[in-house]
Every structure is written in C-alpha cells, then in structure tokens.
Coordinates of C-alpha atoms in Angstrom, one line a residue:
Chain A
X6 CA 53.4 81.8 85.3
X7 CA 56.5 83.5 84.0
X8 CA 58.2 86.8 83.4
X9 CA 58.6 87.7 79.7
X10 CA 59.8 90.7 77.8
X11 CA 58.4 91.8 74.4
X12 CA 61.2 93.9 72.9
X13 CA 58.7 95.7 70.6
X14 CA 54.9 95.4 70.1
X15 CA 55.6 93.8 66.7
X16 CA 54.1 90.4 66.1
X17 CA 51.8 90.6 69.2
X18 CA 48.0 90.7 69.0
X19 CA 45.6 91.6 71.8
X20 CA 45.5 87.9 72.9
X21 CA 49.1 88.1 73.9
X22 CA 48.1 90.3 76.8
X23 CA 44.8 88.5 77.8
X24 CA 44.7 87.7 81.5
X25 CA 48.3 89.0 82.0
X26 CA 49.9 91.8 83.9
X27 CA 51.6 94.1 81.4
X28 CA 54.0 96.9 82.1
X29 CA 54.5 99.3 79.1
X30 CA 58.0 100.7 79.0
X31 CA 58.8 103.8 76.9
X32 CA 61.8 105.4 78.6
X33 CA 62.4 108.1 76.0
X34 CA 59.9 109.6 76.8
X35 CA 56.3 108.7 77.2
X36 CA 56.6 106.6 80.4
X37 CA 58.8 109.1 82.0
X38 CA 56.5 111.9 81.0
X39 CA 53.4 110.2 82.5
X40 CA 55.2 109.4 85.7
X41 CA 56.3 113.1 85.9
X42 CA 52.8 114.4 85.2
X43 CA 51.2 112.2 87.9
X44 CA 54.0 113.0 90.3
X45 CA 53.3 116.7 89.7
X46 CA 49.6 116.4 90.6
X47 CA 47.8 115.5 87.3
X48 CA 44.6 113.8 88.2
X49 CA 44.9 111.4 85.3
X50 CA 46.5 110.9 81.9
X51 CA 44.3 109.7 79.1
X52 CA 46.5 107.9 76.5
X53 CA 45.1 108.1 72.9
X54 CA 46.8 106.4 69.9
X55 CA 45.3 108.7 67.2
X56 CA 46.2 112.4 67.3
X57 CA 42.9 113.5 65.7
X58 CA 41.0 111.5 68.4
X59 CA 43.2 113.2 71.1
X60 CA 42.3 116.6 69.8
X61 CA 38.5 115.8 69.6
X62 CA 38.6 114.3 73.1
X63 CA 40.4 117.4 74.5
X64 CA 37.8 119.6 72.8
X65 CA 35.0 117.9 74.8
X66 CA 36.8 118.6 78.1
X67 CA 36.8 121.9 80.0
X68 CA 40.0 123.8 79.3
X69 CA 40.3 124.6 83.0
X70 CA 40.6 120.9 83.9
X71 CA 42.4 119.4 80.9
X72 CA 45.5 119.8 78.9
X73 CA 46.5 118.3 75.5
X74 CA 50.0 116.9 75.0
X75 CA 51.7 114.8 72.4
X76 CA 54.3 114.3 69.7
X77 CA 55.0 112.6 66.4
X78 CA 58.5 111.9 65.4
X79 CA 59.7 113.5 68.7
X80 CA 58.2 116.9 67.8
X81 CA 55.3 118.7 69.6
X82 CA 52.0 118.5 67.6
X83 CA 50.6 121.7 66.1
X84 CA 47.9 123.2 68.4
X85 CA 48.9 121.0 71.3
X86 CA 49.7 122.8 74.6
X87 CA 52.5 120.4 75.6
X88 CA 54.8 118.1 73.7
X89 CA 56.3 114.9 75.1
X90 CA 59.1 116.2 77.3
X91 CA 58.9 115.5 81.0
X92 CA 60.2 119.0 81.6
X93 CA 57.0 120.5 80.3
X94 CA 54.8 118.5 82.8
X95 CA 55.4 120.8 85.7
X96 CA 53.1 121.3 88.7
X97 CA 52.0 124.7 87.1
X98 CA 51.1 123.0 83.9
X99 CA 49.3 119.9 85.1
X100 CA 48.3 120.0 88.8
X101 CA 44.7 119.1 89.2
X102 CA 44.2 118.6 85.5
X103 CA 43.5 115.6 83.2
X104 CA 46.2 115.2 80.5
X105 CA 45.2 113.9 77.1
X106 CA 48.4 112.4 75.6
X107 CA 49.3 110.9 72.2
X108 CA 52.8 109.8 71.3
X109 CA 54.4 107.9 68.5
X110 CA 55.1 104.7 70.3
X111 CA 54.3 104.6 74.0
X112 CA 50.6 105.5 74.0
X113 CA 50.1 103.2 71.0
X114 CA 51.6 100.3 72.9
X115 CA 49.4 101.0 75.9
X116 CA 46.2 101.1 73.8
X117 CA 47.2 97.9 72.2
X118 CA 47.6 96.1 75.6
X119 CA 44.5 97.6 77.1
X120 CA 42.8 94.1 77.4
X121 CA 45.4 93.1 79.9
X122 CA 44.3 92.0 83.4
X123 CA 46.5 94.6 84.9
X124 CA 48.2 97.4 83.0
X125 CA 50.8 100.0 84.1
X126 CA 53.6 102.1 82.7
X127 CA 57.3 101.8 83.7
X128 CA 60.5 103.6 83.1
X129 CA 63.9 104.0 84.8
X130 CA 62.5 106.9 86.9
X131 CA 60.0 104.5 88.6
X132 CA 61.9 101.3 88.3
X133 CA 61.3 100.3 91.9
X134 CA 57.5 100.8 91.7
X135 CA 57.6 99.0 88.3
X136 CA 59.4 96.0 89.7
X137 CA 57.0 95.9 92.6
X138 CA 54.1 95.8 90.2
X139 CA 55.6 92.8 88.3
X140 CA 56.5 91.1 91.6
X141 CA 52.9 91.4 92.9
X142 CA 51.6 89.9 89.6
X143 CA 53.8 86.9 89.9
X144 CA 52.9 86.5 93.6
X145 CA 49.2 86.5 92.5
X146 CA 49.7 83.8 89.9
X147 CA 49.7 86.0 86.8
X148 CA 52.0 86.0 83.9
X149 CA 54.0 89.2 83.9
X150 CA 54.9 90.9 80.6
X151 CA 57.2 93.8 80.1
X152 CA 56.1 95.4 76.8
X153 CA 58.8 97.7 75.3
X154 CA 57.3 100.4 73.2
X155 CA 60.3 100.6 70.9
X156 CA 60.4 102.8 67.8
X157 CA 57.9 102.3 64.9
X158 CA 57.8 98.6 65.5
X159 CA 61.6 98.2 66.0
X160 CA 63.5 97.5 69.2
X161 CA 65.0 100.4 71.0
X162 CA 68.0 100.3 73.3
X163 CA 66.7 102.4 76.2
X164 CA 63.5 100.3 76.6
X165 CA 65.4 97.0 76.3
X166 CA 67.9 98.3 79.0
X167 CA 65.0 99.2 81.3
X168 CA 63.4 95.8 80.7
X169 CA 66.7 94.1 81.5
X170 CA 67.0 96.0 84.8
X171 CA 63.5 94.9 85.7
X172 CA 64.4 91.3 84.8
X173 CA 67.4 91.6 87.0
X174 CA 65.3 92.7 90.0
X175 CA 62.8 89.9 89.4
X176 CA 65.0 87.0 88.4
X177 CA 65.0 85.4 91.8
X178 CA 61.2 85.3 92.0
X179 CA 60.3 81.6 92.0
X180 CA 57.7 82.3 89.3
X181 CA 59.9 84.3 87.0
X182 CA 61.5 81.4 84.9
X183 CA 61.6 80.2 82.3
X184 CA 62.6 83.6 80.8
X185 CA 61.7 84.1 77.2
X186 CA 64.1 85.2 74.5
X187 CA 63.2 88.9 75.0
X188 CA 63.9 88.7 78.7
X189 CA 67.3 86.9 78.1
X190 CA 68.4 89.4 75.5
X191 CA 67.3 92.4 77.7
X192 CA 69.0 91.0 80.8
X193 CA 72.2 90.3 78.9
X194 CA 72.2 93.9 77.6
X195 CA 71.6 95.2 81.1
X196 CA 74.3 93.1 82.8
X197 CA 76.9 94.5 80.3
X198 CA 75.7 98.1 80.8
X199 CA 74.7 98.2 84.5
X200 CA 77.9 100.0 85.7
X201 CA 77.1 103.0 83.6
X202 CA 73.4 103.1 82.5
X203 CA 73.5 106.8 81.6
X204 CA 76.4 106.2 79.2
X205 CA 74.5 103.3 77.5
X206 CA 71.4 105.6 77.2
X207 CA 73.5 108.3 75.6
X208 CA 74.5 105.9 72.8
X209 CA 70.9 105.1 71.9
X210 CA 69.5 106.0 68.4
X211 CA 66.7 107.9 70.1
X212 CA 69.1 110.0 72.1
X213 CA 70.6 111.1 68.8
X214 CA 67.1 112.0 67.5
X215 CA 66.3 114.0 70.6
X216 CA 69.7 115.8 70.5
X217 CA 68.9 116.7 66.9
X218 CA 65.6 118.1 68.0
X219 CA 67.2 120.1 70.8
X220 CA 65.8 117.8 73.5
X221 CA 69.0 116.2 74.5
X222 CA 68.6 117.4 78.2
X223 CA 65.6 115.1 78.5
X224 CA 67.8 112.0 78.3
X225 CA 69.5 112.8 81.6
X226 CA 66.0 113.4 83.2
X227 CA 64.8 110.0 81.9
X228 CA 68.0 108.3 83.2
X229 CA 67.3 109.2 86.9
X230 CA 66.9 105.7 88.4
X231 CA 64.1 105.4 91.0
X232 CA 63.5 109.1 91.2
X233 CA 59.8 108.6 91.8
X234 CA 57.5 106.1 93.6
X235 CA 54.6 106.8 91.2
X236 CA 53.2 103.8 89.3
X237 CA 50.8 104.9 86.5
X238 CA 48.1 102.3 86.4
X239 CA 45.5 102.0 83.6
X240 CA 41.9 101.9 84.7
X241 CA 38.7 103.1 82.9
X242 CA 40.7 104.2 79.9
X243 CA 43.0 106.5 81.9
X244 CA 46.3 106.3 83.8
X245 CA 46.2 107.2 87.4
X246 CA 48.8 107.2 90.2
X247 CA 48.7 103.9 92.0
X248 CA 47.5 104.4 95.5
X249 CA 49.5 101.4 96.8
Chain B
X18 CA 78.4 103.9 55.9
X19 CA 77.6 101.9 59.0
X20 CA 76.9 98.4 60.3
X21 CA 73.4 97.9 61.7
X22 CA 71.4 95.0 63.0
X23 CA 67.6 94.6 62.6
X24 CA 66.6 92.3 65.4
X25 CA 63.5 91.3 63.4
X26 CA 62.0 92.2 60.0
X27 CA 59.2 94.1 61.8
X28 CA 58.9 97.8 61.0
X29 CA 61.1 97.6 58.0
X30 CA 59.9 98.1 54.4
X31 CA 61.8 97.3 51.2
X32 CA 63.4 100.8 51.2
X33 CA 65.3 99.9 54.4
X34 CA 67.4 97.5 52.2
X35 CA 67.7 99.6 49.1
X36 CA 71.4 100.0 48.0
X37 CA 72.6 98.1 51.1
X38 CA 74.4 94.8 51.7
X39 CA 72.1 92.6 53.7
X40 CA 72.8 89.4 55.5
X41 CA 69.8 87.4 56.6
X42 CA 70.3 85.4 59.7
X43 CA 68.0 82.5 60.7
X44 CA 70.3 80.2 62.8
X45 CA 67.4 77.8 63.8
X46 CA 67.3 76.7 61.1
X47 CA 66.9 78.1 57.6
X48 CA 70.3 79.7 57.2
X49 CA 72.0 76.6 58.5
X50 CA 70.0 74.4 56.2
X51 CA 70.8 76.5 53.1
X52 CA 74.5 76.5 54.0
X53 CA 74.3 72.7 54.5
X54 CA 72.5 72.1 51.2
X55 CA 75.0 74.1 49.2
X56 CA 77.9 72.6 51.1
X57 CA 76.5 69.2 50.1
X58 CA 76.4 70.0 46.4
X59 CA 72.9 71.5 45.8
X60 CA 73.2 73.7 42.6
X61 CA 70.9 76.4 44.1
X62 CA 68.2 77.0 46.7
X63 CA 65.2 78.9 45.6
X64 CA 63.6 80.7 48.6
X65 CA 59.9 81.1 48.4
X66 CA 57.8 82.9 51.0
X67 CA 54.4 81.2 50.2
X68 CA 54.1 77.5 50.5
X69 CA 51.5 77.1 47.7
X70 CA 53.9 79.0 45.4
X71 CA 56.7 76.7 46.4
X72 CA 54.6 73.6 45.5
X73 CA 53.7 75.1 42.1
X74 CA 57.2 76.1 41.3
X75 CA 58.5 72.6 42.2
X76 CA 55.8 71.1 40.0
X77 CA 57.3 73.0 37.0
X78 CA 60.8 71.6 37.6
X79 CA 62.0 68.1 36.7
X80 CA 61.9 65.8 39.7
X81 CA 65.3 64.5 38.8
X82 CA 66.8 67.9 39.2
X83 CA 64.8 69.5 42.0
X84 CA 63.6 68.8 45.5
X85 CA 60.9 70.5 47.6
X86 CA 61.6 71.4 51.2
X87 CA 60.0 73.5 53.9
X88 CA 58.2 73.9 57.2
X89 CA 55.6 75.9 59.0
X90 CA 55.7 76.1 62.8
X91 CA 58.8 73.9 62.7
X92 CA 57.1 70.9 61.1
X93 CA 57.6 69.5 57.6
X94 CA 54.9 70.5 55.2
X95 CA 52.6 67.7 53.8
X96 CA 53.7 66.5 50.4
X97 CA 57.2 68.0 50.8
X98 CA 60.2 65.7 50.3
X99 CA 62.2 67.5 53.0
X100 CA 61.6 69.6 56.1
X101 CA 63.8 72.3 57.5
X102 CA 66.4 70.2 59.3
X103 CA 70.0 70.5 58.1
X104 CA 70.3 66.8 58.7
X105 CA 68.0 66.1 55.8
X106 CA 70.0 68.0 53.3
X107 CA 72.6 65.3 52.7
X108 CA 74.7 64.8 49.6
X109 CA 72.4 61.9 48.7
X110 CA 69.3 64.2 48.9
X111 CA 70.5 67.3 47.2
X112 CA 73.8 67.0 45.2
X113 CA 73.3 68.4 41.7
X114 CA 69.7 69.4 42.5
X115 CA 67.9 72.7 42.9
X116 CA 66.1 73.0 46.2
X117 CA 62.8 74.9 46.5
X118 CA 62.6 76.0 50.1
X119 CA 59.9 77.7 52.1
X120 CA 60.1 78.4 55.9
X121 CA 58.2 80.3 58.5
X122 CA 60.7 83.1 59.0
X123 CA 64.0 82.8 57.1
X124 CA 62.8 82.6 53.5
X125 CA 60.2 85.3 54.2
X126 CA 62.9 87.7 55.5
X127 CA 65.0 86.9 52.4
X128 CA 62.2 87.6 50.0
X129 CA 61.5 90.8 51.8
X130 CA 65.1 92.0 51.4
X131 CA 65.5 91.0 47.8
X132 CA 65.9 94.6 46.6
X133 CA 69.2 94.9 48.5
X134 CA 72.3 95.7 46.5
X135 CA 73.9 92.5 47.9
X136 CA 72.1 89.8 49.7
X137 CA 73.4 86.7 51.5
X138 CA 72.5 84.3 54.3
X139 CA 74.4 83.8 57.5
X140 CA 74.5 81.6 60.5
X141 CA 76.9 80.4 63.2
X142 CA 78.1 77.6 60.9
X143 CA 79.3 80.1 58.3
X144 CA 80.1 83.0 60.6
X145 CA 83.6 83.6 59.1
X146 CA 82.2 83.8 55.5
X147 CA 79.4 86.0 56.8
X148 CA 81.7 88.4 58.5
X149 CA 83.8 88.5 55.4
X150 CA 80.7 89.4 53.3
X151 CA 79.9 92.3 55.7
X152 CA 83.6 93.4 55.8
X153 CA 83.8 93.6 52.0
X154 CA 80.5 95.6 51.9
X155 CA 81.9 98.2 54.3
X156 CA 85.2 98.2 52.4
X157 CA 83.2 99.0 49.2
X158 CA 81.4 101.9 50.8
X159 CA 78.0 100.2 51.3
X160 CA 75.9 100.2 54.5
X161 CA 75.9 96.7 55.9
X162 CA 72.7 95.3 57.6
X163 CA 72.3 92.1 59.5
X164 CA 68.6 91.2 59.3
X165 CA 67.6 88.7 61.9
X166 CA 64.7 86.5 60.8
X167 CA 63.3 86.1 64.3
X168 CA 60.0 84.3 64.9
X169 CA 56.8 85.6 63.5
X170 CA 57.8 89.2 63.8
X171 CA 59.4 88.9 67.2
X172 CA 63.1 88.8 68.2
X173 CA 64.8 85.5 68.7
X174 CA 67.7 84.8 70.9
X175 CA 69.7 82.7 68.5
X176 CA 69.6 85.2 65.7
X177 CA 70.5 88.1 68.0
X178 CA 73.4 86.1 69.3
X179 CA 74.7 85.4 65.8
X180 CA 74.3 89.0 64.9
X181 CA 76.2 90.0 68.1
X182 CA 79.0 87.7 67.1
X183 CA 79.2 89.3 63.7
X184 CA 79.2 92.8 65.2
X185 CA 82.1 91.7 67.4
X186 CA 84.1 90.6 64.4
X187 CA 83.3 93.8 62.5
X188 CA 83.5 96.4 65.3
X189 CA 87.0 97.5 64.5
X190 CA 86.2 98.2 60.9
X191 CA 86.5 102.0 60.4
X192 CA 83.2 102.1 58.7
X193 CA 81.2 100.1 61.3
X194 CA 80.2 102.9 63.7
X195 CA 77.9 104.4 64.7
X196 CA 76.3 101.1 65.7
X197 CA 72.5 101.2 65.8
X198 CA 70.4 100.1 68.8
X199 CA 70.0 96.6 67.4
X200 CA 73.7 96.2 66.9
X201 CA 74.4 97.4 70.5
X202 CA 71.8 95.1 71.9
X203 CA 73.1 92.1 69.9
X204 CA 76.7 92.8 70.8
X205 CA 75.8 93.2 74.5
X206 CA 74.1 89.8 74.4
X207 CA 77.0 88.1 72.6
X208 CA 79.6 89.5 75.0
X209 CA 77.8 88.0 78.0
X210 CA 77.3 84.7 76.3
X211 CA 80.5 84.3 74.2
X212 CA 82.2 81.8 76.6
X213 CA 79.4 79.3 76.1
X214 CA 77.4 80.0 73.0
X215 CA 75.9 76.5 72.9
X216 CA 74.6 76.9 76.4
X217 CA 72.9 80.2 75.4
X218 CA 71.4 78.6 72.3
X219 CA 70.0 75.8 74.4
X220 CA 68.1 78.3 76.5
X221 CA 66.3 79.8 73.4
X222 CA 62.6 79.6 73.0
X223 CA 63.0 78.0 69.6
X224 CA 65.2 75.3 71.1
X225 CA 62.3 74.4 73.3
X226 CA 60.0 74.3 70.3
X227 CA 62.4 72.1 68.4
X228 CA 62.9 69.7 71.3
X229 CA 59.1 69.4 71.6
X230 CA 59.0 68.5 67.9
X231 CA 61.8 65.9 68.3
X232 CA 64.3 68.0 66.5
X233 CA 66.5 68.9 69.5
X234 CA 69.6 67.4 67.9
X235 CA 69.4 70.1 65.2
X236 CA 70.4 72.7 67.8
X237 CA 73.9 71.2 68.3
X238 CA 74.3 71.1 64.5
X239 CA 73.3 74.7 64.2
X240 CA 75.8 75.7 66.9
X241 CA 78.9 74.5 65.1
X242 CA 80.8 77.8 64.7
X243 CA 82.6 78.3 61.4
X244 CA 82.0 74.7 60.3
X245 CA 81.6 75.8 56.6
X246 CA 83.1 78.3 54.2
X247 CA 80.0 78.5 52.1
X248 CA 78.3 81.8 51.8
X249 CA 74.8 81.5 50.2
X250 CA 74.4 84.6 48.0
X251 CA 71.2 85.6 46.3
X252 CA 71.2 86.2 42.6
X253 CA 68.5 85.9 40.0
X254 CA 65.9 84.8 42.6
X255 CA 68.1 81.9 43.9
X256 CA 70.8 81.3 46.5
X257 CA 74.1 79.9 45.2
X258 CA 77.4 79.2 46.9
X259 CA 79.7 82.2 46.7
X260 CA 82.5 81.5 44.3
X261 CA 84.9 83.8 46.2

C-alpha cells in the first residue's frame, strides 16, 4: 500500500487505477462545482467526457429533473443551461435535480479512472472529506491515488497544490510511504505555499485564463479550504454525496 | 518572452517549441550521459527515438568512428555496445567517435522538440552552462522552455528538481516572468530541497529503479552540480559540444 499522486492523467492507462482508491482533483473548477452542486441538493452529477454524449443523455432525461452543464476552454457550451462555475450551481438551479456535466479536464479524468475500486472527487473546499477518503482507503489496505486533472494533459498548479495539501494530511499514515515522485513534488510545492494558499492560487495559469473570461471571482470561491463536508463519490456512473 | 517549464512532454505538440529556445532535461540519465560523452571527446551524439532506427543508422557508419548506445526501461539494449550509464562513456570508449544514442525518455523528448529555434540538453552536471543557454535566449528575445523528459509521459522528481534549480538561477532575469505553472511547481520543489539536492535525488522513483538494476552508483554521478562546462547543442540532427 502507498499514497501516490499523478500530477496529470498523461501516461496513465486504466490499469493504473485497477483495485485502487482514486481521488480526482480539479480545483479550478470541476471538483469544486460538483461539491457545490451536491451541497446545494443535486441528487447526482453524471460526468460525461464527450459534450455530444452529454447533450444526448440530457435529452433523454426529463427537464424537470435534470440540468445540463459544462464547458470547453473555460467557456459555457452553447445550448447548455449551466457552465462550470460553482456560482451557477445554486439551490434554485440544482436542488432535487440530476446534473449532466462535461468539462475539459475534470470529467475526462474521472471517466478515465472509472475502473477504480473506489472513486471520488476532491478539491480545496472539501479537503477534509477528501483526506478522510484517502485515509480510509489506506486503513483498508488499498493503494490511494490522487489524480490531478491538470490542463489538457499538462500539470496545473492548483491541482498540484491541493494534492500536496492532502499528502501533508496523510503523510503520517503508516501505509502512506514510500511517496512517489508526484507526491514528493506536490508536497514540496504545498510546504512552500501553505502560509498563503490563496496567493499561490492567484498565480496559477488557469487563474489568468479565468480572469480573462471574466470568471476571476470563482478563484476565491474555489480557495475556501474545508468549506464543505460533501465528498462526491462515483457509483453506477454518477457522483453522489457520500452518506458517511 | 518568458521562461516556462514543461514537467513532461505530455500534452505538447511540435508547435509548442516553434521559435523557442528549448533545453531538454533528463538528469537520470540521458542528459548526463550526453554531457559526459562530449566531455570525454565524442565528436557528436546522434539522438534517435526508435531503437531499430538507431541500429540501422549505426550499421551505416564505420565501426571505427561510431558507437551504438541506448536503453529501454533502464537496461542496455541487446547488441548495443553501451547502455545509458555515464560511467560507460569514457574517453577510451568515445573519444573521436560519433555516438548513436536511443533512450526511453530523453532522446524521445529531444526528437520531439527538434523544431525549436535553439535546442540543447541540460542536467545538474552542466547546470551553469544550461542556465547560460537560457539566459542568452531571454537576452535575445526568445521564449525559453525547460522540457523535462520525465518517465513515460509522467513527471519525474529529478528533472523537476533540475528545472527548479534553473528557474532559481534565471528568476531575476527581466524577461523570465510570468512563470508558468510548471516553473512555479519546479521552483517550489527546488527551494524546499536545495540544502540537500543529493538526498532529494536519492528519494526519486527512478533512483529506486536504477538501484534495482544495479546502477545505483550512477545517481551520485548525476548529482554532481556544475561538474562540466559542456553544453550539448542540437544542430543538423546531432548534439555537439557548444563552442561558446
């Protein structure tokens, strides 16, 4: 058993997740958006990698009980009710509904890891619940993997930072070591930035992209450490709030 | 202009290097091996991504003037005179000769970036020469990219550490900012490890692989900071020692 961090999904195939407990981290913004939607009463979030498939799936669901959300390149998709900003996933928008969600990186990473023994989504807003998920996995004798969604195959600062925070909370678990390279890099980054996480987040490439799209306010929302106890867990092709 | 770090080649296409100055970093071991070969009098190193192509190319060259080296998964290839350990690239083995080299990650990254305006190889052993290459590029108005070879598409600690050291040496250059996410992550890692780089290297996943292959001694060789002034530069499909 060990705790490892994949700084991006690149170079990993489905076997990399087989029999493991995997936490998909996409701080800006898919993980934060899913936590927010479930916190605000969504029954479930169905992650879909392909935007066409998302549209077709939503068309089969009753409009009264479903809502279609998603983005590409940070921008809301044409014809979709919601984008990928946690601000949009209010109680009024999602309570009692099933959200069909497709995003550039986060939902793709999730779909890629769906063969994992346990699969959940983590972010800074639910860091405590995410750390507890990883802790339980190690307790139960499973390898625990933090899978950073990154950006188009590349590493992103905000996900590495969140992964490093989770490593920091797990590092004393007797089954955590030996840490892999990704975990060491993420932890090193976190240790240097821990005194001002928000400042580090505001320096990220993706923050610059969001600011350019007029969504800079989302960064502060996504930086609220431990704002929610909700852990989105993946079961039967959908994410639901963990009952634990 | 800016200084950026790609923590692995994943997610980058040839356009990512177009018009830029690129330094390929593969600390364990290709970059270190190339520096060592040129330091010990090799006329040139021809990097080849495909091992079959390397064999065919070497077969067309006179044995008195060429030598075939390479590895896959860290092990010397069958029928090759040399593997990928810098220890093998002695004056006796390479002086006056052209080395045809194929490795799992380093030569592949180099071949991928061959459309760059300027292309060189860097490691800890030639960190000073590598920093000077990047510095000149920024002086000349080019974007400077440190491309970490990584391991099969994934990020590796030793390359990220070397990239972070280079960022540290360049960070005061007026054209360096804004640093991209990879550069910030690498720099954060380096700042936390700078007091004992060798110790950090010995914790890397690839060090464990090399130890298992009986090549653990190579790690100390590859950790010798600024041991050489040689900068391998890529011109006409081969790496030669920079005359500067």
